[in-house]
XYZ file of C-alpha atoms in Angstrom:
716
model
C -60.235 39.210 6.917
C -60.693 42.916 7.227
C -62.771 42.658 10.500
C -60.203 40.262 11.937
C -57.298 42.621 11.184
C -59.363 45.568 12.663
C -59.889 43.796 15.929
C -56.158 42.714 16.085
C -55.306 46.313 15.808
C -58.135 47.803 17.985
C -56.448 46.944 21.450
C -53.424 48.945 20.301
C -55.311 51.839 19.251
C -57.299 51.937 22.446
C -53.978 51.897 24.550
C -52.534 54.608 22.196
C -55.494 56.887 22.749
C -55.644 56.207 26.650
C -51.885 57.094 26.959
C -51.946 59.880 24.426
C -48.724 58.566 22.945
C -48.979 60.110 19.546
C -49.647 63.583 21.054
C -46.914 63.518 23.780
C -43.160 63.835 22.803
C -40.714 61.455 24.459
C -42.617 58.263 23.653
C -42.393 55.607 20.954
C -45.442 53.571 19.931
C -45.726 50.432 17.761
C -48.282 47.565 17.536
C -47.270 44.023 16.896
C -48.744 42.210 13.867
C -49.365 38.337 13.650
C -48.694 36.976 10.280
C -49.518 33.467 11.038
C -46.131 32.012 12.180
C -44.414 35.100 13.119
C -45.142 38.105 15.573
C -43.660 41.164 13.864
C -43.210 44.834 14.977
C -40.879 47.640 14.676
C -38.871 48.570 17.850
C -36.374 51.378 18.450
C -33.141 51.722 20.339
C -33.996 55.307 21.323
C -37.282 56.674 22.593
C -37.100 59.511 20.152
C -35.351 60.956 17.021
C -32.970 63.954 17.158
C -32.688 66.187 14.079
C -29.619 65.319 12.061
C -28.927 62.070 14.013
C -29.256 58.321 13.271
C -31.811 56.206 15.262
C -31.753 52.500 14.938
C -35.131 50.844 14.291
C -35.287 47.063 14.320
C -37.649 44.709 12.825
C -38.559 42.318 15.580
C -39.499 38.895 14.601
C -40.831 36.260 17.280
C -40.912 33.094 15.449
C -43.119 30.208 16.186
C -41.247 27.281 17.780
C -39.981 24.812 15.216
C -40.020 27.421 12.492
C -37.283 29.737 11.075
C -36.616 32.649 8.884
C -33.406 33.329 6.883
C -30.216 35.310 6.836
C -28.970 37.611 3.966
C -27.655 34.517 2.315
C -30.290 31.823 2.978
C -28.013 29.037 2.237
C -29.239 26.169 0.040
C -32.863 27.054 0.059
C -35.096 29.833 1.474
C -35.274 33.579 1.014
C -33.979 36.324 3.093
C -36.227 38.823 4.945
C -36.900 42.010 2.804
C -38.052 45.365 4.136
C -39.428 48.346 2.051
C -39.569 51.676 3.975
C -42.170 54.403 3.779
C -40.747 57.290 5.544
C -41.330 61.037 5.974
C -39.710 63.431 3.323
C -35.902 63.682 4.052
C -35.772 60.535 6.100
C -33.402 57.636 4.769
C -33.040 53.968 5.847
C -29.735 52.115 5.619
C -28.915 48.484 5.243
C -30.164 45.757 7.658
C -27.473 44.889 10.287
C -27.705 41.246 10.035
C -26.922 39.277 13.246
C -25.084 36.112 12.975
C -27.225 33.232 11.798
C -27.622 29.599 12.890
C -26.832 26.508 10.815
C -30.066 24.638 9.896
C -29.747 21.275 8.122
C -32.600 19.951 6.356
C -31.597 16.685 4.646
C -28.663 17.128 2.479
C -29.176 21.031 2.578
C -27.783 23.575 4.806
C -29.555 26.788 5.547
C -28.520 29.831 7.369
C -31.526 30.773 9.613
C -32.944 32.471 12.597
C -35.281 30.853 15.329
C -36.976 32.057 18.372
C -36.711 35.918 18.569
C -34.490 37.942 16.185
C -34.084 41.635 15.836
C -32.853 43.038 12.475
C -31.645 46.673 13.131
C -31.726 49.281 10.390
C -30.128 52.847 10.707
C -32.679 55.447 10.097
C -31.072 58.928 9.270
C -33.131 61.976 10.597
C -32.963 65.128 8.448
C -31.333 68.084 10.162
C -34.541 70.183 9.583
C -36.816 67.835 11.359
C -38.981 69.815 13.673
C -38.434 69.107 17.448
C -41.757 68.554 18.998
C -43.243 66.956 16.160
C -44.231 63.347 15.745
C -43.395 60.937 12.767
C -44.627 57.637 11.796
C -42.147 55.144 10.178
C -43.751 52.380 8.163
C -42.114 49.185 6.824
C -43.563 46.496 4.650
C -41.678 43.241 5.413
C -41.723 40.003 3.522
C -40.513 36.793 5.074
C -40.259 33.176 4.216
C -40.882 31.024 7.242
C -40.240 27.375 7.125
C -40.637 24.217 9.064
C -40.943 20.943 6.955
C -42.921 23.387 4.561
C -42.284 26.916 3.868
C -44.893 29.678 3.857
C -44.408 33.207 2.476
C -45.710 35.745 4.897
C -45.876 39.575 5.154
C -46.711 42.413 7.409
C -46.982 46.117 7.446
C -45.647 47.660 10.589
C -45.406 50.970 11.944
C -43.578 52.971 14.594
C -44.504 56.406 15.923
C -41.491 58.430 17.216
C -41.386 61.871 18.707
C -38.705 64.223 17.359
C -36.899 65.641 20.216
C -34.106 68.233 20.755
C -30.966 66.975 22.095
C -29.816 63.389 22.860
C -32.831 61.140 23.113
C -33.373 58.616 25.839
C -32.959 54.852 25.529
C -36.243 53.244 24.794
C -37.097 51.558 28.129
C -38.630 48.434 26.539
C -36.346 47.648 23.558
C -33.333 49.904 23.748
C -31.065 47.555 25.619
C -31.983 44.586 23.358
C -31.315 46.565 20.147
C -27.996 47.714 21.639
C -27.028 44.311 22.446
C -27.931 42.992 18.968
C -25.713 45.741 17.484
C -22.874 45.030 19.849
C -22.976 41.299 18.939
C -23.385 41.872 15.187
C -20.323 40.810 12.984
C -17.923 43.682 12.499
C -14.679 44.334 10.904
C -11.847 43.877 13.438
C -8.854 44.559 11.213
C -8.526 41.010 10.141
C -6.495 40.164 7.155
C -8.002 37.426 4.802
C -6.909 35.781 1.703
C -8.240 32.812 -0.398
C -6.453 30.254 -2.747
C -7.875 27.710 -4.817
C -5.636 24.546 -4.334
C -6.964 21.706 -6.631
C -10.511 21.062 -5.563
C -10.219 22.879 -2.123
C -10.759 26.565 -1.496
C -8.548 27.699 1.197
C -9.576 30.690 3.294
C -6.956 32.075 5.626
C -7.745 34.805 8.355
C -5.322 36.496 10.534
C -5.375 39.184 13.130
C -5.120 40.058 16.872
C -8.722 38.792 17.655
C -7.853 35.375 16.715
C -4.552 34.818 18.561
C -5.222 32.451 21.392
C -8.973 32.391 20.643
C -10.885 29.103 20.720
C -11.055 28.237 17.104
C -12.937 25.024 17.311
C -16.228 25.419 15.609
C -15.147 28.283 13.452
C -17.378 28.658 10.367
C -17.544 31.005 7.327
C -20.896 32.267 6.204
C -20.573 33.738 2.698
C -22.538 36.745 1.581
C -22.901 35.203 -1.772
C -24.944 31.804 -2.233
C -22.495 30.866 -5.222
C -18.979 30.979 -3.981
C -18.920 27.755 -1.936
C -20.886 24.632 -1.372
C -22.777 25.157 1.922
C -23.326 21.626 3.241
C -19.793 20.216 3.484
C -17.754 20.398 6.790
C -15.397 23.381 6.841
C -12.047 21.748 8.098
C -10.001 24.116 10.304
C -6.326 24.443 10.639
C -4.872 26.644 13.426
C -1.938 28.997 13.236
C -0.255 31.285 15.724
C -2.066 34.271 14.006
C -5.268 32.794 12.974
C -6.749 29.886 10.915
C -7.276 28.453 7.619
C -10.617 26.942 6.525
C -10.799 24.234 3.807
C -14.052 25.062 1.781
C -15.628 23.312 -1.067
C -15.780 25.664 -4.225
C -19.178 26.685 -5.511
C -20.635 27.559 -8.916
C -18.593 30.759 -9.199
C -15.425 28.823 -8.950
C -16.259 25.716 -10.928
C -18.540 26.992 -13.757
C -18.827 30.592 -13.463
C -16.279 33.689 -13.317
C -14.047 33.228 -10.182
C -14.500 36.292 -7.888
C -11.851 38.593 -6.976
C -13.038 38.933 -3.361
C -14.790 36.476 -1.064
C -16.781 38.378 1.614
C -18.705 37.024 4.580
C -18.733 36.422 8.238
C -16.358 34.299 10.161
C -18.194 33.029 13.300
C -16.336 31.609 16.310
C -17.499 30.475 19.669
C -19.078 33.696 21.080
C -17.729 36.052 18.411
C -18.265 36.871 14.795
C -16.212 39.152 12.424
C -16.830 40.461 8.915
C -14.079 39.485 6.557
C -13.340 40.210 2.894
C -10.541 38.000 1.534
C -8.493 38.636 -1.703
C -6.696 36.071 -3.728
C -3.260 35.271 -2.478
C -0.832 32.929 -0.804
C -1.813 31.344 2.499
C 0.352 33.051 5.293
C 2.532 31.098 7.724
C 0.651 32.497 10.651
C -2.626 30.892 9.512
C -1.441 27.446 9.556
C 1.021 24.885 11.221
C -0.847 24.043 14.435
C -3.170 21.501 13.099
C -6.840 21.103 13.763
C -8.503 22.350 16.960
C -8.963 19.552 19.563
C -11.737 19.414 21.922
C -10.349 20.241 25.373
C -9.581 17.034 27.299
C -12.544 16.763 29.549
C -14.811 18.977 27.523
C -17.436 16.249 27.566
C -17.044 15.484 31.234
C -20.086 17.368 32.475
C -19.984 19.539 35.545
C -20.214 16.945 38.372
C -17.524 14.578 36.970
C -15.333 17.754 36.301
C -15.752 19.021 39.860
C -14.902 15.511 41.111
C -11.744 15.338 38.982
C -10.769 18.742 40.137
C -11.144 17.675 43.779
C -9.044 14.584 43.248
C -6.505 16.671 41.181
C -6.377 19.187 44.238
C -5.620 16.222 46.554
C -2.841 14.947 44.451
C -1.447 18.452 43.975
C -0.228 18.212 47.648
C 2.159 15.467 46.680
C 3.671 17.307 43.666
C 7.237 18.869 44.106
C 5.590 22.361 43.541
C 4.180 22.187 47.072
C 7.279 21.038 48.936
C 8.634 24.440 49.674
C 5.213 25.332 51.325
C 5.214 22.253 53.448
C 7.489 23.907 55.915
C 4.993 26.658 56.477
C 2.152 24.169 56.936
C 4.173 22.149 59.410
C 5.147 25.105 61.521
C 1.454 26.216 61.567
C 0.341 22.796 62.745
C 2.853 22.378 65.494
C 2.068 25.776 67.187
C -1.293 24.721 68.309
C -1.107 20.935 67.986
C -2.521 20.295 71.439
C -5.176 23.061 71.325
C -8.031 21.574 69.350
C -9.908 24.705 69.222
C -7.214 26.986 67.847
C -6.146 24.198 65.368
C -9.520 23.881 63.890
C -9.709 27.795 63.527
C -6.387 27.697 61.782
C -7.592 24.788 59.673
C -10.673 26.938 58.469
C -8.499 30.000 57.976
C -6.074 27.929 55.750
C -9.101 26.742 53.900
C -10.458 30.231 53.324
C -7.011 31.397 52.131
C -6.750 28.660 49.528
C -10.351 28.911 48.181
C -10.280 32.800 48.086
C -6.858 32.744 46.140
C -7.844 29.965 43.895
C -11.073 31.765 42.919
C -9.377 35.075 42.556
C -6.589 33.602 40.303
C -9.208 31.721 38.283
C -11.486 34.679 37.974
C -8.442 36.748 36.715
C -7.480 33.995 34.156
C -10.995 33.707 32.718
C -11.149 37.586 32.415
C -7.762 37.812 30.651
C -8.469 34.925 28.398
C -11.884 36.604 27.564
C -9.861 39.714 26.534
C -8.123 37.653 23.975
C -4.810 36.935 25.659
C -3.362 33.431 25.318
C -2.612 32.581 28.905
C -2.931 29.551 31.112
C -2.860 28.151 34.543
C 0.377 29.598 36.193
C 0.101 32.832 34.250
C 1.033 34.871 37.351
C 4.637 33.363 37.413
C 5.116 34.530 33.696
C 5.217 38.143 35.007
C 8.602 39.350 36.005
C 7.381 41.919 38.506
C 5.146 39.204 40.326
C 8.085 36.785 40.390
C 10.268 39.429 41.928
C 7.712 40.414 44.524
C 7.219 36.729 45.480
C 10.790 36.147 45.901
C 11.133 39.001 48.431
C 7.973 37.899 50.211
C 9.333 34.537 50.648
C 12.518 36.032 51.907
C 10.687 37.891 54.491
C 8.698 34.719 55.377
C 11.892 32.854 55.958
C 13.382 35.773 58.031
C 10.364 35.887 60.108
C 10.381 32.094 60.752
C 14.190 32.517 61.683
C 13.128 34.846 64.463
C 14.584 37.954 62.815
C 11.358 39.871 63.475
C 7.751 39.091 64.406
C 4.631 40.104 62.654
C 1.488 39.950 64.843
C 0.623 36.271 65.382
C 3.861 35.463 63.632
C 2.532 35.768 60.271
C 4.965 32.945 59.609
C 4.043 35.804 60.087
C 2.517 34.318 57.188
C 1.734 31.106 58.910
C 3.393 29.869 62.027
C 0.784 30.932 64.381
C 3.467 30.877 67.170
C 1.351 33.416 69.128
C -2.207 34.267 69.321
C -4.815 32.140 67.217
C -2.672 32.631 64.000
C -5.781 32.991 61.933
C -4.239 35.727 59.737
C -1.067 33.696 59.290
C -3.051 30.446 58.389
C -4.959 32.349 55.690
C -1.976 33.800 54.149
C -0.239 30.423 54.207
C -3.075 29.037 52.337
C -2.746 32.177 49.913
C 0.941 31.644 49.339
C 0.665 27.963 48.904
C -1.712 28.574 45.982
C 0.195 31.304 44.357
C 3.397 29.129 44.431
C 1.848 25.545 43.891
C -0.973 26.165 41.534
C 1.216 26.670 38.438
C 1.793 23.074 38.356
C -0.748 20.523 37.268
C -1.456 17.028 38.834
C -3.288 13.916 37.482
C -7.035 14.500 37.066
C -6.373 18.306 36.945
C -5.842 18.206 33.243
C -9.283 17.121 32.314
C -10.925 19.162 34.857
C -9.059 22.450 33.884
C -9.819 21.682 30.108
C -13.485 21.393 31.001
C -13.452 24.701 32.956
C -11.802 26.872 30.385
C -14.496 25.895 27.823
C -17.545 26.730 30.118
C -19.230 29.998 31.136
C -17.607 31.724 34.092
C -19.851 30.504 36.731
C -19.423 26.796 35.861
C -15.712 27.273 35.476
C -15.482 28.798 38.860
C -17.498 25.841 40.371
C -14.738 23.496 38.929
C -11.755 25.659 40.460
C -13.680 25.605 43.759
C -13.629 21.880 43.639
C -9.745 22.146 42.836
C -9.464 24.414 45.992
C -11.327 22.194 48.274
C -9.218 19.197 47.282
C -5.889 21.141 47.654
C -7.023 22.315 51.192
C -8.599 18.960 52.321
C -5.599 17.290 53.943
C -4.564 20.072 56.020
C -8.184 20.862 57.188
C -8.939 17.108 57.943
C -5.626 17.020 59.922
C -6.670 20.151 62.044
C -10.051 18.482 62.700
C -8.567 15.068 63.765
C -7.076 15.611 67.301
C -5.938 12.118 67.448
C -3.382 12.656 64.806
C -2.004 15.804 66.293
C -1.897 14.432 69.742
C 0.991 12.176 68.638
C 3.311 15.277 68.519
C 5.354 16.017 71.560
C 4.103 18.519 73.970
C 4.817 22.251 73.317
C 8.337 23.193 74.172
C 11.666 24.786 72.963
C 11.696 22.064 70.199
C 9.045 24.029 68.489
C 11.191 27.195 68.011
C 14.001 25.002 66.810
C 11.751 23.377 64.253
C 10.331 26.603 62.998
C 13.765 27.994 62.464
C 14.802 24.867 60.649
C 11.847 25.062 58.400
C 12.899 28.443 57.458
C 15.537 27.124 55.168
C 13.119 25.750 52.475
C 11.578 29.198 52.381
C 15.282 30.607 51.665
C 15.492 28.143 48.852
C 12.181 29.164 47.417
C 13.160 32.803 47.416
C 16.536 31.795 45.747
C 14.622 29.873 43.084
C 12.161 32.701 42.404
C 15.102 35.126 41.958
C 16.675 32.516 39.539
C 13.229 32.386 37.513
C 13.328 36.059 37.473
C 16.764 36.108 35.897
C 15.632 33.585 33.303
C 12.856 35.950 32.326
C 14.847 39.214 32.421
C 18.547 38.867 32.289
C 21.506 39.608 34.542
C 21.257 43.309 35.159
C 17.756 43.105 36.561
C 18.759 40.138 38.715
C 21.416 42.239 40.150
C 18.941 44.904 41.183
C 16.671 42.142 42.672
C 19.695 40.745 44.740
C 20.372 44.292 45.958
C 16.614 44.679 46.814
C 16.850 41.340 48.709
C 19.787 42.735 50.854
C 17.652 45.879 51.540
C 14.706 43.544 52.542
C 16.691 41.573 55.022
C 18.063 44.878 56.407
C 14.585 45.912 56.774
C 13.528 42.842 58.501
C 16.530 43.226 60.843
C 15.786 46.817 61.696
C 12.246 46.028 62.280
C 13.223 43.269 64.640
C 15.584 45.479 66.501
C 12.820 48.093 66.952
C 10.527 45.488 68.294
C 13.184 44.379 70.744
C 13.843 47.873 71.973
C 10.112 48.549 72.474
C 9.877 45.519 74.640
C 12.773 46.809 76.638
C 11.104 50.101 77.027
C 13.651 51.797 74.826
C 13.202 54.112 71.999
C 12.188 52.537 68.773
C 11.343 55.379 66.489
C 14.816 55.563 64.631
C 15.047 51.633 63.758
C 11.188 51.935 62.609
C 11.992 54.885 60.492
C 15.131 53.424 58.979
C 13.257 49.971 58.431
C 10.532 51.936 56.430
C 13.124 53.826 54.412
C 14.879 50.733 53.644
C 11.627 48.894 52.467
C 10.887 51.807 50.286
C 14.309 51.557 48.635
C 13.831 47.815 48.192
C 10.412 48.410 46.437
C 12.046 50.958 44.285
C 14.790 48.721 43.221
C 12.029 46.007 42.233
C 10.310 48.555 40.175
C 13.542 49.648 38.264
C 14.374 45.926 37.751
C 10.937 45.322 36.197
C 11.411 48.341 33.919
C 15.030 47.251 32.901
C 13.805 43.853 31.852
C 14.292 43.342 28.175
C 11.309 42.540 25.984
C 10.576 38.892 26.168
C 11.549 36.874 23.243
C 9.163 34.058 22.113
C 10.058 31.131 24.344
C 9.676 28.730 21.647
C 12.555 30.122 19.616
C 15.006 29.776 22.417
C 18.481 28.484 21.578
C 19.321 24.813 21.840
C 20.179 23.761 25.270
C 21.636 20.629 26.632
C 19.067 18.528 28.664
C 21.768 16.347 30.058
C 25.002 14.436 29.334
C 24.850 13.450 25.691
C 21.219 14.700 25.007
C 20.334 18.110 23.812
C 16.931 19.632 23.274
C 16.142 21.539 20.192
C 13.706 24.512 20.348
C 10.166 23.469 19.692
C 7.875 24.776 16.963
C 4.868 23.176 15.158
C 6.758 23.565 11.878
C 9.823 21.639 13.461
C 7.449 18.866 14.686
C 6.205 18.379 11.201
C 9.517 18.456 9.550
C 10.978 15.781 11.801
C 7.902 13.523 11.256
C 8.387 13.830 7.737
C 11.951 12.565 8.052
C 10.544 9.499 9.886
C 11.985 10.576 13.352
C 10.290 9.944 16.796
C 9.676 13.363 18.429
C 9.216 13.946 22.114
C 8.170 17.408 23.165
C 8.805 18.759 26.540
C 6.420 21.587 27.508
C 8.211 23.220 30.525
C 8.785 26.475 32.419
C 11.553 27.548 34.712
C 8.828 28.418 37.365
C 7.265 24.902 37.263
C 9.055 22.908 40.040
C 7.612 19.522 38.906
C 9.061 20.404 35.435
C 12.506 20.853 36.809
C 12.345 17.680 38.893
C 11.355 15.655 35.879
C 14.183 17.244 33.881
C 16.850 16.341 36.550
C 15.463 12.947 37.297
C 14.143 11.604 33.946
C 15.213 13.743 31.062
C 19.092 13.523 31.454
C 21.680 10.804 31.687
C 23.542 8.789 29.059
C 21.180 5.919 29.069
C 18.382 8.024 27.800
C 20.660 9.593 25.280
C 21.568 6.152 23.929
C 17.840 5.274 23.653
C 17.132 8.336 21.796
C 19.906 7.687 19.355
C 18.856 4.046 18.966
C 15.250 5.029 18.302
C 16.143 7.882 15.944
C 14.287 10.131 18.236
C 14.637 14.023 18.860
C 13.793 16.016 21.937
C 12.151 19.391 21.475
C 11.563 21.835 24.201
C 8.801 24.265 24.392
C 9.787 26.882 27.201
C 6.801 28.729 28.557
C 8.621 30.673 31.238
C 7.669 33.696 29.478
C 4.335 34.146 27.781
C 4.057 32.670 24.259
C 0.853 32.460 22.336
C 2.080 29.618 20.107
C 2.865 27.397 23.202
C -0.624 28.365 24.851
C -2.371 27.264 21.722
C -0.587 24.032 21.532
C -1.377 23.311 25.244
C -4.926 24.204 24.570
C -5.057 21.800 21.634
C -4.250 18.987 23.988
C -6.668 20.055 26.689
C -4.115 21.599 29.030
C -4.170 25.050 30.685
C -0.545 24.597 32.255
C 2.662 22.755 32.299
C 4.162 20.117 32.330
C 2.961 18.387 29.383
C 5.022 15.652 27.525
C 4.116 14.396 23.928
C 5.635 11.470 22.201
C 5.092 11.473 18.388
C 5.383 8.068 16.926
C 7.677 7.242 13.797
C 5.756 7.666 10.609
C 3.303 10.450 11.782
C 0.102 10.183 13.901
C -1.202 11.467 16.909
C 1.206 11.811 20.066
C 1.063 9.815 23.183
C 0.701 12.048 26.354
C 2.992 10.894 29.148
C 2.241 11.292 32.793
C 3.033 14.481 34.707
C 5.695 12.772 36.817
C 8.344 10.927 34.749
C 11.017 8.348 35.271
C 13.926 7.673 32.967
C 12.513 4.150 32.250
C 8.975 5.343 31.417
C 10.370 7.890 28.789
C 12.714 5.269 27.383
C 9.928 2.846 26.994
C 7.645 5.369 25.312
C 10.338 6.367 22.822
C 11.114 2.792 21.940
C 7.414 1.942 21.415
C 7.074 5.100 19.303
C 10.096 4.072 17.127
C 8.159 0.726 16.208
C 5.424 2.799 14.582
């Protein structure tokens, strides 16, 4: 045994002597030790230790496949790793920083374990009088219980040689980044508030705080520091709330036979995050409950190929949704400009495709980044921002004025799309971009499952799904551009094209007015007045710019109208900024005042508590998740959710309509949409009489379909 240990250490000694590591400052040296089923060594975050500083030294375990070691609370069986340090005089070691463990089920038991490679960092305090230029050796005696079907106690004595350096030591090139990553991912206190309450035979643990708002709470699990406060194997049921969650735990020995604790400490692990919590006895707060259990996002089990296929189909169908109708005029004008020039038409088709793809991926990337930052946002989030809505309204006004011939921008940017002159590449690209910005907030059939899958995946997989959506959305226009036979049916170029373009400007005027109305719903009347004034200045800018263009063509001076146009544009932008700042703080949409949905039928404000209360009364409940910027939603409200026939059906079926208005950001609504696998609106739910899961209605409604669903729900 002695000879084997000597030969195992000999290579490291040879390397050390060859490099002169113990003699040269600025290097850390350690040698791995094989214990049988684990390779063990000490590794450092820093390549040296500065006097008076703290250096993190980690016990690295590379565990044999199929085997595991244990967390600080091993669970139902096992034993935690223990470290006994031998340090130079004045040096002290702190507690282990334990990474979040894995759940390991062995028969009826549940253990908390580590597999593969794990680093257990420990803070080592360096005395202020440590001599710079010296070399110290840190020694740790580690004991493990390593298990597969059987458990084997193993131990190792490992050392790490560190130079003492003046100033800030460099990061260890081999292990510094991995130790830093382990420390960054380790559970930390994040200002969460936690209470527990023993209700009958169930121990309720409620946790609330900013990190949990809008977070993915599916799979949440509480790892207690003590092995006696809860029974580990039972499932931990999750109930969501607008501010956090409540876990239903099975009380353990301390609650059933021993002395109930005054505190309940441990780690709350979510998907990709973990937090230290310390709960005290108390009542469960309303913010930790009321939204039901997390549901797997619709489409979460689709798999990438099927999700991309669904996204492509959803993008195709999105072209038929009312959201896209205002943009059809831009597409039509762009097509007619070069309908009989196959080469230019194809170039425009590819430019439109590029605009759609780039904008879709940009919006998707921003959405993923914002959600990763903890904000509860969904698809269409850009139109929940009043400044963005105001800017889009004025941009659509400029597009309409351009199509009306008030001014020209390069190749008539439809000037953002008509391509009336030149190749119109830039215009076609911007047409695609604008189509996405305005149309993407709505969802079409097949999109819901695809988006539900995408928002549960890593960023690259999510972007692949959004790419499929973009390709489907752009496909009809691109195919039309590449099929000359279809375009050849159009009349030959002539004056009719200019008439058509000017006629198609009016849907763009309507879009600008609609966006201004959306802005007013988000902000109020005073900011709306400022935006209307900005619209007048924008139109004045366009007229001056067109006048300057005409004078320049005639060979006359154009400096004055150009300067006046620039000043007018600056004034319009200033009014937009003032309007955005004058907007009042957005009240939660879900607590809006009751508003009539149509003759004889009123929609009450939605809340999870209101749904539960109405179900308890035995009523049928229909929930309309909507937003003022969602054209499909407004079409459905006008065509299917009004009228005396519908009101009579609701009265006969003892049904109530609730409206969840997502025009402004609302974390509670976002969480409810996510529960049903949706990232945007519209969403229509019908809860049956007597309780139970809701039926999800199609995104395009008819009055008959709604009445049929309500009457069916009334039968229980």
